Amino acid sequence: MKTAKPVKHVVIEDSFWKKYKQVVAEEVIPYQWKALNDELPDTEPSHAIENFKIAAGESSGEYYGTVFQDSDIAKWLETVAFSLRDHPNPALEERADEVIALLGRAQAEDGYLNTYYLLKEPNNRWTNLRDNHELYCAGHFIEAAVAYYETTGKTKFLHIMEKYVDLIQQIFGTEEGKRKGYPGHEEIELALIKLYDVTAKNQYLKLAEYFIEQRGQHPIYFEEERENRKQIQTEPTWNDDNNINFGLGFEYQQAHKPVREQTEAVGHAVRAVYLYIAMADLAAKTGDASLLKACETLWDDVTNRKMYITAGIGSSVNAEAFTCSHDLPNDSMYCETCASVGLAFWANRMLRLAPDRKYADVLERALYNGTISGMDLDGKRFFYVNPLEVNPFQKSRKDQEHVKTERQKWFFCACCPPNLARMIASVEDNMYTQTEDTLYTHLYIASKVNMVLSGQKVEITQTHHYPWDADLTFSIHVVEPTSFTWALRIPGWCKQAEVKVNGETISLHHLEKGYAEIQRTWNDGDVVTLHLAMPVERIRSNALVSMNQQQVALQRGPIVFCLEEVDNGENLAGLRLPKDSLITEEFSENLLGGIVKLTTEGYRVKGSPTLYSSEPPELVSQQITAIPYYAWCNRDKGEMRVWVYES
Amino acid sequence: MKTAKPVKHVVIEDSFWKKYKQVVAEEVIPYQWKALNDELPDTEPSHAIENFKIAAGESSGEYYGTVFQDSDIAKWLETVAFSLRDHPNPALEERADEVIALLGRAQAEDGYLNTYYLLKEPNNRWTNLRDNHELYCAGHFIEAAVAYYETTGKTKFLHIMEKYVDLIQQIFGTEEGKRKGYPGHEEIELALIKLYDVTAKNQYLKLAEYFIEQRGQHPIYFEEERENRKQIQTEPTWNDDNNINFGLGFEYQQAHKPVREQTEAVGHAVRAVYLYIAMADLAAKTGDASLLKACETLWDDVTNRKMYITAGIGSSVNAEAFTCSHDLPNDSMYCETCASVGLAFWANRMLRLAPDRKYADVLERALYNGTISGMDLDGKRFFYVNPLEVNPFQKSRKDQEHVKTERQKWFFCACCPPNLARMIASVEDNMYTQTEDTLYTHLYIASKVNMVLSGQKVEITQTHHYPWDADLTFSIHVVEPTSFTWALRIPGWCKQAEVKVNGETISLHHLEKGYAEIQRTWNDGDVVTLHLAMPVERIRSNALVSMNQQQVALQRGPIVFCLEEVDNGENLAGLRLPKDSLITEEFSENLLGGIVKLTTEGYRVKGSPTLYSSEPPELVSQQITAIPYYAWCNRDKGEMRVWVYES
């Protein structure tokens, strides 16, 4: 296994991502802080901070919110931790310190820390792992604690969480007297491996391994747990009705079989990818080839059979779940923002395991499309569900009520906005991985970074206007000539790439898993230029995707485009893009924060007086305008469509 | 208003319909009798006869079934009544007489007759018209009683129902002390007008008029009724949860506004068309122009914006309802067999009101497509929901669980099979209407019929092999030369028709609402020939139907075709029908009971290894075979598709 470690401390100078990171720092973090404190008018109350105050004995009242309300605070803290790296803010850091102190005061004597159970069912801890998210919330707090420690060097949060994890490992395990449980919503597994990374304490890796390996062992733990619940006083949950797990059985939680036997992505999409991340992380630590194989098989299944062109996943609102291969409805799907964020995180982990552009291509697809579509350009409104089509009939369709046609201010179940915020705040962590003597460049984001390669300090600067411009420049600074391999990803979407080192063209005949590997002794001031031709491509789906027949999606570089009613009028389904039409690209600085806009001459099928007719359809000329998918619904509300009929 | 009355006593000789009628007489009626008596293995029990026996004090036990279980017996009796006209069967008639006698014994002293309330809630009659179908069941029994009287001349059943109606009219009305209610499921209105037709008792017409006119008057009766229910002991119904009327408000029952103000078809599709039938019937009796206008407006809305090419209606499983204009999903729709049967009945009534081929075209579309698709060719299995597409992904879609991929033996809610049976058993009643001196021929079914025109006896014989053959012959027998107008429908689908009288071509330049009106003095032995060119047509949807873009449906004459997996392999969405491909038609006597089968050379889009690609799709040649839609799923189970991509 050729594992590589992530390169940290990249400083972003990129016009695209700097803006997003600034929005997170200046809008999203303060906005979400207000949400957590119920200070937003006209939105669902959160009560998340208040729950902790009550648990700490500093306020009175009752618990309110979902069973995983705590995790919103965790994701906020994690976002803050990431954001402080490039947006230092002493007042914000002080506020975070105060929240962490509050967590400490709310924590039980024995380390337990979950406000739902502390306040609502103090005697019923660990009795409903299937539904009640205790381990999930713990996982998010662990991730936040690790991030906060890495940014600030402060250990208090880490200690709070270590104390909690110490309790958890007393409760769970295969040893006599312990519960053989594991989370109904995966998350703690990957968090424990992060905790292991910063503490080097093997027990955390072991606990993660236990949770991963125990999953899906028969008899299924959740069955036993349900039986045991009959002995205690507890309220039925949403999942206790006749349709347990939305009719999906234990596939819903990926607990239907042991993880190595799982060859198809099933069940709740966010749960699934969080598990797959942890499996990849564990494989990277242990070198377990069978676990790596399982990750690769699942990756193939998700990305070659169950992923939207936007990197959305989860075809069904029922259980927010994967369905079968090639079932990719564009209007009734789920495509939760969290799921695409999770997919990006998974791709990041696969890149550490085995550098291969197939992972980076999906990572990039997720980053530039189906994740950031979940937020408007000024960071004030959010999509939970990311449709690829908004049709005129949607308003009359109960089966599409979950699909909102405009972003919302906040959600009762507010998992997506903070998840997206933490992804954006840490986007630079996805750019590079390295071994001792090889640097892998996965993403092109204008930035500067320092690292040690072959024992020498190396600084790399990326200068460009990606994803809009095709020409990228990299400059190398070394203290003394240093020999290392620089692997530059040639994106899968790029059919014509050119790499030059100090003006001299490098042959790209032999790419290594999609990477141009330049092995040489680098001198200070060396310049690498990369040309990634990015003409507009007409992308077609596999013939088995019945809903995308005879339609194309426009893609330029990593950006997937869409049509909006505000540019193209009503009934976007009735537009026709001629097979040979010339598509004009134009960078519009003042449109939607600066985008490349596409225009072309196309047609519109003229309406007929009758519903059915044997007359050939009449076409009238119409200009067709496409904008990046991520930027849709930032102007007038209306129809939207990614896949367009070709004629 | 140019009303025409139906011509009765047509004797069918038609190879197409005779077979169906025989299946109803020999298979469906005995099969449904077994169902009503719980004698079918492996099927949902009906308990319908048993409920009546218990109500009559002749058996013990409890009520079982839907609240409208009684109506299954009513529709069975009505089917028997129609079927006895051309399939005399003394044993069956005796059995029907016994059932009628049982109804009489179950009937309460005061005339009340509904086993659900008699057995389950004897003190709560008329307390939940919104949900509990008392008036609906009464309506079906009235229809059956009228049909039985018309066939047999026996009055017992009619008297039972008249006694019940006498009670009903004491209960309901705008007069002081009466309930201002009307049915939650329309049906009794049209039945009362039938009862008026055979009894000439004006009170029945008045009661029908009351129910129709009271509907949708504000304040809405069902609101008051719900309040009143709080005073009594009764079980909550399926409709008492938080989502009353499936979130549709009183549009669900077409009770949102008075009927004349209803301009769009809304709510439950079967309820809707039953109301529209009654409105048309009432308009025909009263000559009320505003009611006729409402019928015409609603007809236009249904047939020009909300009707499938198969004459299916009801785009949504939620509430089994209409949605908005041009929303015609082919895989998740409802298209209940009952709804298309109701649409055919409505077309029949509109033809009486105003002869216009637009009604007959829809009638014919329903008869040859979306109604009879509800039954397999040997009358043993039934579809409730009639999809236009069965896709490979359906098995993983909870939103399509209502769509069965093969016909079922019986249903807990068994409304459709008997509804279809009564339609088939009385199909000949749709063929002709007449005024004093004009005969309208709406349907072409080989047959013989006698009537009086211009005071003279006239016999008309249709000889042909419709819907497969284009040439039809009609012969006229009169006792003495008789002057009348013979209006022959030139179907809307026919672009080239030719009519000859005794070999002499009649000009078709001036059609009257789609009818060739031949006014002359007819002599005995006159022969009319009609040539209705029926090449295979490629039908396209209005551009506003987003789901049918770039697809065509094949239609030949009145028959809509479909592709089945058994003929065409998997992934029917990946087939391409070239715009200019020659389609070969062949009558296959031994295939699916004798059908015209279509074949053509087309293509299949080759699968690609990746999910998305910028490569143009590769096509491989493949023969495409289409069979009539009504006959699908009579061989191997698999995919099916009406709309095919054209390339």
Coordinates of C-alpha atoms in Angstrom, one line a residue, chain B residues 232-468:
Chain B
I232 CA -70.3 10.7 18.9
Q233 CA -68.3 7.6 19.6
T234 CA -66.5 6.6 16.3
E235 CA -63.2 5.3 15.2
P236 CA -60.8 7.7 13.4
T237 CA -60.6 6.9 9.7
W238 CA -57.5 6.9 7.5
N239 CA -58.4 10.5 6.7
D240 CA -58.4 11.8 10.3
D241 CA -54.7 12.2 10.7
N242 CA -52.7 15.4 10.3
N243 CA -52.8 15.3 6.5
I244 CA -56.5 15.4 5.8
N245 CA -57.4 14.7 2.2
F246 CA -53.7 13.9 1.6
G247 CA -52.9 17.6 1.9
L248 CA -55.2 18.5 -1.0
G249 CA -57.9 20.3 1.0
F250 CA -61.4 19.8 -0.3
E251 CA -60.0 19.7 -3.9
Y252 CA -59.6 16.0 -3.1
Q253 CA -63.4 15.5 -3.3
Q254 CA -64.0 18.3 -5.8
A255 CA -65.8 20.1 -2.9
H256 CA -63.6 23.2 -2.8
K257 CA -66.1 25.3 -4.8
P258 CA -69.5 24.9 -6.4
V259 CA -69.4 22.8 -9.5
R260 CA -70.0 25.5 -12.0
E261 CA -67.0 27.4 -10.7
Q262 CA -64.7 24.4 -11.1
T263 CA -62.6 25.0 -14.2
E264 CA -59.7 22.6 -13.5
A265 CA -59.8 18.9 -12.8
V266 CA -58.5 18.4 -9.3
G267 CA -58.2 15.8 -6.6
H268 CA -59.0 12.1 -6.7
A269 CA -59.4 11.2 -10.4
V270 CA -62.1 8.6 -10.0
R271 CA -64.2 10.9 -7.7
A272 CA -63.7 13.7 -10.2
V273 CA -64.9 11.9 -13.3
Y274 CA -67.9 10.4 -11.5
L275 CA -68.9 13.9 -10.6
Y276 CA -68.4 15.1 -14.2
I277 CA -70.5 12.3 -15.5
A278 CA -73.3 13.3 -13.2
M279 CA -72.9 17.0 -14.2
A280 CA -73.2 16.0 -17.8
D281 CA -76.2 13.9 -17.2
L282 CA -77.9 16.6 -15.2
A283 CA -77.2 19.1 -17.9
A284 CA -78.7 16.8 -20.5
K285 CA -81.9 16.5 -18.4
T286 CA -82.3 20.2 -17.5
G287 CA -80.7 21.8 -20.5
D288 CA -78.6 24.0 -18.1
A289 CA -76.1 25.7 -20.3
S290 CA -73.8 26.8 -17.5
L291 CA -73.5 23.2 -16.3
L292 CA -72.7 22.1 -19.9
K293 CA -70.1 24.8 -20.1
A294 CA -68.5 23.6 -16.8
C295 CA -68.4 20.1 -18.3
E296 CA -66.8 21.3 -21.5
T297 CA -64.2 23.3 -19.6
L298 CA -63.3 20.4 -17.4
W299 CA -63.2 18.1 -20.4
D300 CA -60.8 20.4 -22.1
D301 CA -58.6 20.5 -19.0
V302 CA -58.5 16.7 -18.5
T303 CA -58.0 15.7 -22.1
N304 CA -55.8 18.5 -23.3
R305 CA -53.6 18.8 -20.2
K306 CA -53.9 15.9 -17.8
M307 CA -54.5 12.7 -19.8
Y308 CA -52.0 10.1 -20.8
I309 CA -51.9 8.8 -24.3
T310 CA -53.4 5.6 -23.0
A311 CA -56.3 7.6 -21.6
G312 CA -54.9 7.1 -18.2
I313 CA -55.6 9.8 -15.7
G314 CA -54.3 10.6 -12.2
S315 CA -50.6 11.6 -12.3
S316 CA -50.0 11.1 -8.6
V317 CA -50.1 8.2 -6.2
N318 CA -50.7 10.8 -3.4
A319 CA -54.5 11.0 -3.3
E320 CA -54.6 9.0 -6.5
A321 CA -55.1 12.4 -8.0
F322 CA -54.7 14.9 -10.8
T323 CA -51.7 17.2 -10.4
C324 CA -51.0 20.2 -12.6
S325 CA -51.2 20.6 -16.3
H326 CA -48.7 18.6 -18.4
D327 CA -47.4 16.7 -15.4
L328 CA -47.5 13.2 -16.9
P329 CA -44.8 11.0 -15.3
N330 CA -44.7 7.6 -17.0
D331 CA -43.4 5.5 -14.1
S332 CA -44.7 7.0 -10.8
M333 CA -48.2 7.9 -12.0
Y334 CA -51.5 6.3 -10.7
C335 CA -53.6 5.8 -13.9
E336 CA -56.0 3.7 -12.0
T337 CA -58.1 1.4 -14.1
C338 CA -61.2 2.8 -12.5
A339 CA -60.3 6.3 -13.5
S340 CA -60.0 5.4 -17.2
V341 CA -63.2 3.4 -17.0
G342 CA -64.8 6.5 -15.5
L343 CA -63.3 8.7 -18.3
A344 CA -64.9 6.4 -20.9
F345 CA -68.2 6.7 -19.2
W346 CA -67.9 10.5 -19.1
A347 CA -67.0 10.6 -22.8
N348 CA -70.1 8.5 -23.4
R349 CA -72.2 11.1 -21.6
M350 CA -70.7 14.0 -23.3
L351 CA -71.6 12.4 -26.6
R352 CA -75.2 12.4 -25.6
L353 CA -75.0 16.1 -24.8
A354 CA -73.1 17.3 -27.8
P355 CA -72.0 14.9 -30.5
D356 CA -68.4 15.7 -31.2
R357 CA -65.7 13.4 -32.2
K358 CA -63.4 14.8 -29.5
Y359 CA -65.4 12.9 -27.0
A360 CA -65.6 9.7 -29.1
D361 CA -61.8 9.9 -29.8
V362 CA -61.1 9.8 -26.0
L363 CA -63.8 7.1 -25.5
E364 CA -62.1 5.0 -28.1
R365 CA -58.6 5.7 -26.6
A366 CA -59.8 4.6 -23.2
L367 CA -61.6 1.5 -24.5
Y368 CA -58.7 0.1 -26.5
N369 CA -55.8 1.2 -24.2
G370 CA -55.8 2.3 -20.6
T371 CA -58.9 0.4 -19.4
I372 CA -58.4 -3.1 -20.8
S373 CA -54.7 -2.9 -19.9
G374 CA -56.1 -3.4 -16.4
M375 CA -56.9 -7.1 -17.1
D376 CA -54.8 -9.9 -18.6
L377 CA -56.1 -11.5 -21.7
D378 CA -57.7 -14.4 -19.9
G379 CA -59.4 -12.3 -17.3
K380 CA -57.6 -13.8 -14.3
R381 CA -55.3 -11.0 -13.2
F382 CA -55.6 -7.3 -12.9
F383 CA -53.8 -4.0 -12.7
Y384 CA -55.0 -1.3 -10.4
V385 CA -52.3 1.1 -11.5
N386 CA -51.4 1.2 -15.2
P387 CA -47.9 2.4 -15.8
L388 CA -46.6 3.6 -19.1
E389 CA -43.1 2.6 -18.1
V390 CA -41.6 -0.2 -16.1
N391 CA -37.9 0.6 -15.5
P392 CA -35.1 -1.5 -14.1
F393 CA -34.7 0.8 -11.2
Q394 CA -38.3 0.4 -10.1
K395 CA -37.5 -2.4 -7.6
S396 CA -35.4 0.0 -5.5
R397 CA -37.9 2.8 -5.5
K398 CA -40.2 3.3 -2.6
D399 CA -41.9 6.0 -4.5
Q400 CA -43.0 3.4 -7.1
E401 CA -44.1 0.7 -4.7
H402 CA -47.7 1.3 -5.8
V403 CA -46.8 0.3 -9.3
K404 CA -47.0 -3.4 -9.7
T405 CA -44.9 -4.9 -12.5
E406 CA -47.4 -7.8 -13.0
R407 CA -51.1 -8.1 -12.7
Q408 CA -52.4 -9.3 -9.3
K409 CA -55.0 -11.9 -8.6
W410 CA -57.2 -9.7 -6.4
F411 CA -56.9 -6.6 -4.2
F412 CA -57.9 -5.7 -0.7
C413 CA -59.4 -2.6 -2.3
A414 CA -61.0 -4.4 -5.3
C415 CA -62.7 -1.5 -7.0
C416 CA -61.0 -1.9 -10.4
P417 CA -61.6 -5.5 -11.6
P418 CA -65.4 -5.3 -11.4
N419 CA -65.5 -1.7 -12.7
L420 CA -63.6 -2.9 -15.8
A421 CA -65.9 -5.9 -16.1
R422 CA -69.0 -3.8 -16.2
M423 CA -67.5 -1.6 -18.8
I424 CA -66.6 -4.5 -21.1
A425 CA -70.0 -6.2 -20.5
S426 CA -71.7 -3.0 -21.7
V427 CA -69.3 -1.8 -24.3
E428 CA -71.9 -1.8 -27.0
D429 CA -73.9 0.9 -25.2
N430 CA -71.2 3.4 -26.3
M431 CA -71.5 2.8 -30.0
Y432 CA -74.5 4.8 -31.1
T433 CA -76.6 7.8 -30.1
Q434 CA -79.6 9.0 -32.0
T435 CA -82.0 11.8 -32.2
E436 CA -85.4 11.4 -33.9
D437 CA -83.8 11.5 -37.4
T438 CA -80.1 11.3 -36.9
L439 CA -78.0 8.3 -36.1
Y440 CA -74.5 9.0 -34.7
T441 CA -72.0 6.2 -35.0
H442 CA -69.2 6.8 -32.5
L443 CA -67.5 3.4 -32.4
Y444 CA -66.7 0.8 -34.9
I445 CA -67.5 -2.6 -33.5
A446 CA -68.8 -5.4 -35.7
S447 CA -72.4 -5.8 -34.7
K448 CA -76.0 -5.6 -35.5
V449 CA -78.6 -3.2 -34.1
N450 CA -82.2 -2.1 -34.6
M451 CA -83.6 1.2 -33.9
V452 CA -86.4 3.6 -34.9
L453 CA -85.4 6.6 -37.0
S454 CA -87.8 9.0 -38.5
G455 CA -90.5 6.7 -37.3
Q456 CA -89.3 3.7 -39.1
K457 CA -87.5 0.6 -38.1
V458 CA -83.9 0.5 -39.2
E459 CA -81.3 -2.2 -38.8
I460 CA -77.6 -1.5 -39.1
T461 CA -74.9 -4.1 -39.5
Q462 CA -71.2 -3.4 -39.1
T463 CA -68.9 -5.9 -40.7
H464 CA -65.1 -5.5 -40.3
H465 CA -62.0 -6.5 -38.5
Y466 CA -61.5 -3.3 -36.6
P467 CA -59.3 -2.1 -34.9
W468 CA -56.8 -4.0 -37.0

